[in-house]
Amino acid sequence: MQVKGKDNTGNLTRVDTIIGKEATFKGSLESPGGAVRIDGNYEGELHIGGDLYIGETGVVAGTMVAKNITVAGDVKGTLEARGKLELTATAKVEGETKIVI
């Protein structure tokens, strides 16, 4: 699957990898392309070649590097976007943000 865009609520309509609401993951995740969506709990490093979307129920702690990052949930750590960083009204971010163009 490839990202085809966002629906009228700003959610990605197609993603390659999903960590669901009930899931907890600790470690390192690398995805050279495509999109990753996190709706559950994630602790560790994320190196995503495509887009990273952290949903409203998503809780992420660690280092996040991606092309474009959208945050609607809770994030603690470092966010590094190589394109666009978007924080929705429900986003809670504690840490450092970088936009590298």
XYZ file of N, CA, C and O in Angstrom:
404
model
N 0.823 -1.180 0.000
C 0.000 0.000 0.000
C 0.866 1.241 0.000
O 1.932 1.241 0.563
N 0.370 2.288 -0.579
C 1.042 3.573 -0.547
C 0.067 4.612 -0.025
O -1.140 4.448 -0.116
N 0.622 5.684 0.520
C -0.221 6.772 1.004
C -0.918 7.397 -0.193
O -0.285 7.737 -1.176
N -2.212 7.512 -0.115
C -2.979 8.104 -1.206
C -3.493 9.488 -0.845
O -4.103 10.142 -1.646
N -3.291 9.924 0.394
C -3.776 11.238 0.816
C -4.403 11.156 2.181
O -4.218 10.190 2.914
N -5.119 12.196 2.529
C -5.776 12.255 3.832
C -7.272 12.396 3.630
O -7.726 12.971 2.648
N -8.041 11.854 4.595
C -9.481 12.035 4.518
C -9.843 13.397 5.099
O -8.974 14.181 5.471
N -11.132 13.692 5.213
C -11.540 15.019 5.675
C -11.240 15.291 7.144
O -11.397 16.408 7.611
N -10.784 14.302 7.902
C -10.384 14.517 9.294
C -8.870 14.648 9.419
O -8.343 14.788 10.516
N -8.138 14.582 8.308
C -6.689 14.707 8.325
C -5.964 13.391 8.532
O -4.748 13.350 8.597
N -6.703 12.277 8.634
C -6.080 10.974 8.820
C -5.569 10.416 7.501
O -6.188 10.602 6.459
N -4.442 9.728 7.567
C -3.935 9.079 6.369
C -4.937 8.031 5.913
O -5.482 7.283 6.720
N -5.189 7.958 4.629
C -6.165 6.997 4.125
C -5.546 5.652 3.804
O -6.238 4.657 3.778
N -4.220 5.597 3.550
C -3.550 4.328 3.263
C -2.162 4.383 3.881
O -1.442 5.350 3.698
N -1.800 3.326 4.576
C -0.479 3.246 5.193
C 0.112 1.859 4.966
O -0.593 0.915 4.654
N 1.426 1.751 5.156
C 2.109 0.471 5.011
C 2.162 -0.290 6.327
O 2.088 -1.511 6.347
N 2.345 0.411 7.432
C 2.505 -0.218 8.740
C 1.624 0.487 9.756
O 1.634 1.716 9.830
N 0.895 -0.303 10.552
C 0.037 0.254 11.597
C 0.357 -0.437 12.914
O 0.412 -1.667 12.979
N 0.568 0.350 13.942
C 0.642 -0.170 15.308
C -0.668 0.248 15.954
O -0.908 1.431 16.185
N -1.557 -0.729 16.172
C -2.925 -0.472 16.607
C -3.069 -0.008 18.043
O -2.126 -0.052 18.833
N -4.276 0.424 18.382
C -4.597 0.984 19.704
C -4.199 0.075 20.857
O -3.763 0.539 21.899
N -4.383 -1.198 20.707
C -4.127 -2.150 21.794
C -2.685 -2.644 21.828
O -2.306 -3.385 22.725
N -1.870 -2.232 20.869
C -0.500 -2.739 20.763
C 0.494 -1.882 21.537
O 0.351 -0.668 21.634
N 1.520 -2.554 22.076
C 2.654 -1.896 22.713
C 3.911 -2.430 22.052
O 4.074 -3.632 21.898
N 4.812 -1.521 21.649
C 6.021 -1.919 20.950
C 7.207 -1.177 21.537
O 7.139 0.031 21.760
N 8.294 -1.911 21.806
C 9.535 -1.298 22.270
C 10.643 -1.755 21.346
O 10.753 -2.936 21.035
N 11.467 -0.811 20.890
C 12.577 -1.185 20.020
C 12.833 -0.153 18.958
O 12.566 1.027 19.136
N 13.319 -0.625 17.825
C 13.669 0.241 16.707
C 12.910 -0.221 15.472
O 12.874 -1.411 15.178
N 12.309 0.731 14.769
C 11.572 0.424 13.551
C 12.136 1.264 12.418
O 12.232 2.487 12.540
N 12.516 0.593 11.333
C 13.005 1.278 10.142
C 12.124 0.900 8.963
O 11.825 -0.267 8.758
N 11.716 1.913 8.226
C 10.911 1.707 7.029
C 11.429 2.668 5.965
O 11.249 3.879 6.085
N 12.107 2.144 4.931
C 12.734 3.027 3.950
C 11.752 3.832 3.104
O 12.120 4.845 2.532
N 10.515 3.418 3.037
C 9.515 4.136 2.257
C 8.140 3.848 2.811
O 7.977 3.098 3.757
N 7.141 4.435 2.231
C 5.779 4.200 2.691
C 5.447 5.005 3.925
O 6.195 5.870 4.349
N 4.312 4.700 4.518
C 3.809 5.453 5.661
C 3.610 4.532 6.854
O 3.267 3.367 6.700
N 3.816 5.090 8.036
C 3.626 4.355 9.288
C 2.657 5.148 10.153
O 2.785 6.364 10.291
N 1.698 4.442 10.722
C 0.726 5.059 11.624
C 0.809 4.364 12.976
O 0.827 3.136 13.044
N 0.840 5.150 14.048
C 0.892 4.601 15.397
C -0.325 5.090 16.172
O -0.504 6.292 16.378
N -1.158 4.133 16.576
C -2.329 4.432 17.397
C -2.183 3.839 18.790
O -2.996 4.105 19.661
N -1.144 3.029 19.010
C -0.897 2.398 20.302
C 0.279 3.046 21.010
O 0.543 4.234 20.837
N 1.005 2.237 21.799
C 2.154 2.716 22.561
C 3.443 2.251 21.902
O 3.593 1.076 21.585
N 4.369 3.185 21.728
C 5.642 2.877 21.089
C 6.760 3.551 21.873
O 6.663 4.733 22.198
N 7.821 2.787 22.161
C 8.983 3.340 22.832
C 10.231 2.903 22.077
O 10.450 1.711 21.881
N 11.021 3.874 21.624
C 12.243 3.540 20.906
C 12.520 4.510 19.783
O 12.154 5.680 19.844
N 13.158 3.997 18.737
C 13.529 4.819 17.592
C 12.688 4.467 16.376
O 12.427 3.296 16.115
N 12.302 5.499 15.645
C 11.578 5.347 14.387
C 12.360 6.078 13.306
O 12.629 7.279 13.437
N 12.741 5.374 12.253
C 13.411 5.971 11.103
C 12.571 5.608 9.880
O 12.647 4.493 9.366
N 11.742 6.562 9.448
C 10.748 6.313 8.419
C 11.093 7.134 7.175
O 11.238 8.356 7.253
N 11.217 6.470 6.029
C 11.530 7.163 4.786
C 10.351 7.939 4.228
O 10.512 8.886 3.472
N 9.153 7.543 4.606
C 7.945 8.220 4.154
C 7.332 9.037 5.272
O 8.025 9.708 6.022
N 6.009 8.945 5.402
C 5.275 9.733 6.380
C 5.045 8.960 7.667
O 4.826 7.750 7.648
N 5.063 9.691 8.780
C 4.756 9.137 10.094
C 3.547 9.872 10.638
O 3.515 11.104 10.662
N 2.530 9.105 11.038
C 1.320 9.684 11.618
C 1.117 9.073 12.988
O 1.042 7.853 13.129
N 1.039 9.915 14.010
C 0.755 9.463 15.371
C -0.677 9.884 15.676
O -0.978 11.073 15.785
N -1.556 8.879 15.750
C -2.982 9.133 15.941
C -3.309 9.656 17.328
O -2.465 9.686 18.226
N -4.547 10.050 17.529
C -4.997 10.629 18.803
C -4.766 9.705 19.986
O -4.519 10.165 21.096
N -4.828 8.401 19.778
C -4.609 7.450 20.870
C -3.154 7.000 20.946
O -2.794 6.226 21.826
N -2.318 7.498 20.040
C -0.911 7.116 20.007
C -0.101 7.786 21.110
O -0.276 8.966 21.388
N 0.790 6.999 21.730
C 1.707 7.500 22.751
C 3.091 7.020 22.342
O 3.351 5.818 22.308
N 3.982 7.960 22.033
C 5.307 7.612 21.526
C 6.376 8.306 22.364
O 6.278 9.499 22.638
N 7.394 7.539 22.763
C 8.537 8.083 23.492
C 9.801 7.639 22.785
O 9.995 6.449 22.552
N 10.639 8.586 22.393
C 11.889 8.232 21.730
C 12.273 9.223 20.663
O 11.904 10.392 20.709
N 12.983 8.722 19.660
C 13.454 9.532 18.543
C 12.680 9.160 17.299
O 12.595 7.981 16.947
N 12.104 10.164 16.641
C 11.303 9.954 15.452
C 11.874 10.768 14.299
O 11.969 11.979 14.397
N 12.257 10.093 13.224
C 12.792 10.746 12.031
C 11.953 10.258 10.856
O 11.801 9.055 10.656
N 11.395 11.192 10.087
C 10.567 10.828 8.939
C 10.537 11.974 7.939
O 10.939 13.097 8.250
N 10.027 11.681 6.754
C 9.882 12.726 5.738
C 8.896 13.778 6.231
O 9.223 14.941 6.353
N 7.676 13.363 6.492
C 6.643 14.243 7.029
C 6.099 13.597 8.294
O 5.891 12.387 8.328
N 5.843 14.411 9.307
C 5.332 13.893 10.577
C 4.071 14.658 10.943
O 4.065 15.894 10.932
N 3.017 13.907 11.278
C 1.779 14.490 11.798
C 1.542 13.897 13.175
O 1.555 12.678 13.338
N 1.329 14.765 14.160
C 1.101 14.316 15.530
C -0.290 14.743 15.974
O -0.621 15.926 15.958
N -1.092 13.753 16.386
C -2.397 14.019 16.965
C -2.470 13.466 18.387
O -3.409 13.733 19.112
N -1.447 12.689 18.799
C -1.417 12.058 20.115
C -0.342 12.649 21.008
O -0.009 13.823 20.892
N 0.214 11.804 21.891
C 1.218 12.228 22.873
C 2.609 11.789 22.433
O 2.815 10.612 22.137
N 3.556 12.722 22.447
C 4.932 12.437 22.038
C 5.899 13.010 23.058
O 5.747 14.157 23.480
N 6.890 12.192 23.448
C 7.987 12.656 24.289
C 9.277 12.235 23.598
O 9.454 11.055 23.303
N 10.140 13.201 23.319
C 11.399 12.854 22.664
C 11.756 13.841 21.588
O 11.417 15.017 21.658
N 12.421 13.341 20.557
C 12.899 14.174 19.459
C 12.136 13.850 18.186
O 12.043 12.693 17.787
N 11.589 14.886 17.565
C 10.911 14.775 16.274
C 11.765 15.460 15.225
O 12.101 16.636 15.377
N 12.124 14.745 14.160
C 12.891 15.345 13.070
C 12.181 15.067 11.757
O 12.122 13.920 11.299
N 11.640 16.116 11.158
C 10.947 16.004 9.875
C 11.838 16.560 8.773
O 12.400 17.644 8.919
N 11.949 15.822 7.681
C 12.737 16.292 6.540
C 11.861 17.059 5.543
O 12.350 17.529 4.529
N 10.608 17.164 5.843
C 9.670 17.901 5.000
C 8.785 18.783 5.858
O 9.129 19.910 6.172
N 7.662 18.210 6.312
C 6.658 18.973 7.044
C 6.397 18.334 8.403
O 6.313 17.121 8.525
N 6.245 19.173 9.423
C 5.836 18.733 10.756
C 4.506 19.392 11.060
O 4.389 20.613 11.040
N 3.487 18.563 11.313
C 2.142 19.075 11.573
C 1.687 18.612 12.954
O 1.747 17.422 13.261
N 1.247 19.548 13.778
C 0.688 19.238 15.091
C -0.789 19.598 15.064
O -1.148 20.738 14.772
N -1.641 18.618 15.363
C -3.077 18.894 15.368
C -3.470 19.480 16.720
O -2.656 19.565 17.643
N -4.727 19.847 16.859
C -5.219 20.449 18.096
C -5.121 19.495 19.281
O -5.035 19.935 20.430
N -5.107 18.184 19.037
C -5.057 17.205 20.127
C -3.632 16.777 20.477
O -3.430 15.991 21.389
N -2.637 17.288 19.757
C -1.235 16.882 19.960
C -0.686 17.402 21.288
O -0.980 18.519 21.698
N 0.129 16.542 21.926
C 0.866 16.927 23.127
C 2.311 16.512 22.884
O 2.598 15.328 22.760
N 3.203 17.498 22.797
C 4.601 17.221 22.467
C 5.498 17.770 23.570
O 5.394 18.930 23.945
N 6.379 16.898 24.055
C 7.362 17.288 25.054
C 8.720 16.835 24.544
O 8.970 15.641 24.394
N 9.572 17.788 24.214
C 10.887 17.434 23.691
C 11.346 18.408 22.640
O 10.951 19.569 22.626
N 12.163 17.920 21.727
C 12.787 18.757 20.706
C 12.172 18.466 19.335
O 11.922 17.310 19.005
N 11.947 19.523 18.578
C 11.457 19.358 17.210
C 12.454 19.983 16.245
O 13.019 21.042 16.515
N 12.671 19.314 15.114
C 13.569 19.802 14.073
C 12.894 19.627 12.728
O 12.281 18.600 12.481
N 13.057 20.625 11.889
C 12.619 20.495 10.505
C 13.864 20.696 9.648
O 14.486 21.754 9.680
N 14.236 19.658 8.919
C 15.436 19.690 8.089
C 14.996 19.735 6.638
O 14.317 18.834 6.161
N 15.376 20.810 5.959
C 14.970 20.957 4.560
C 16.192 20.905 3.674
O 17.209 21.402 3.950
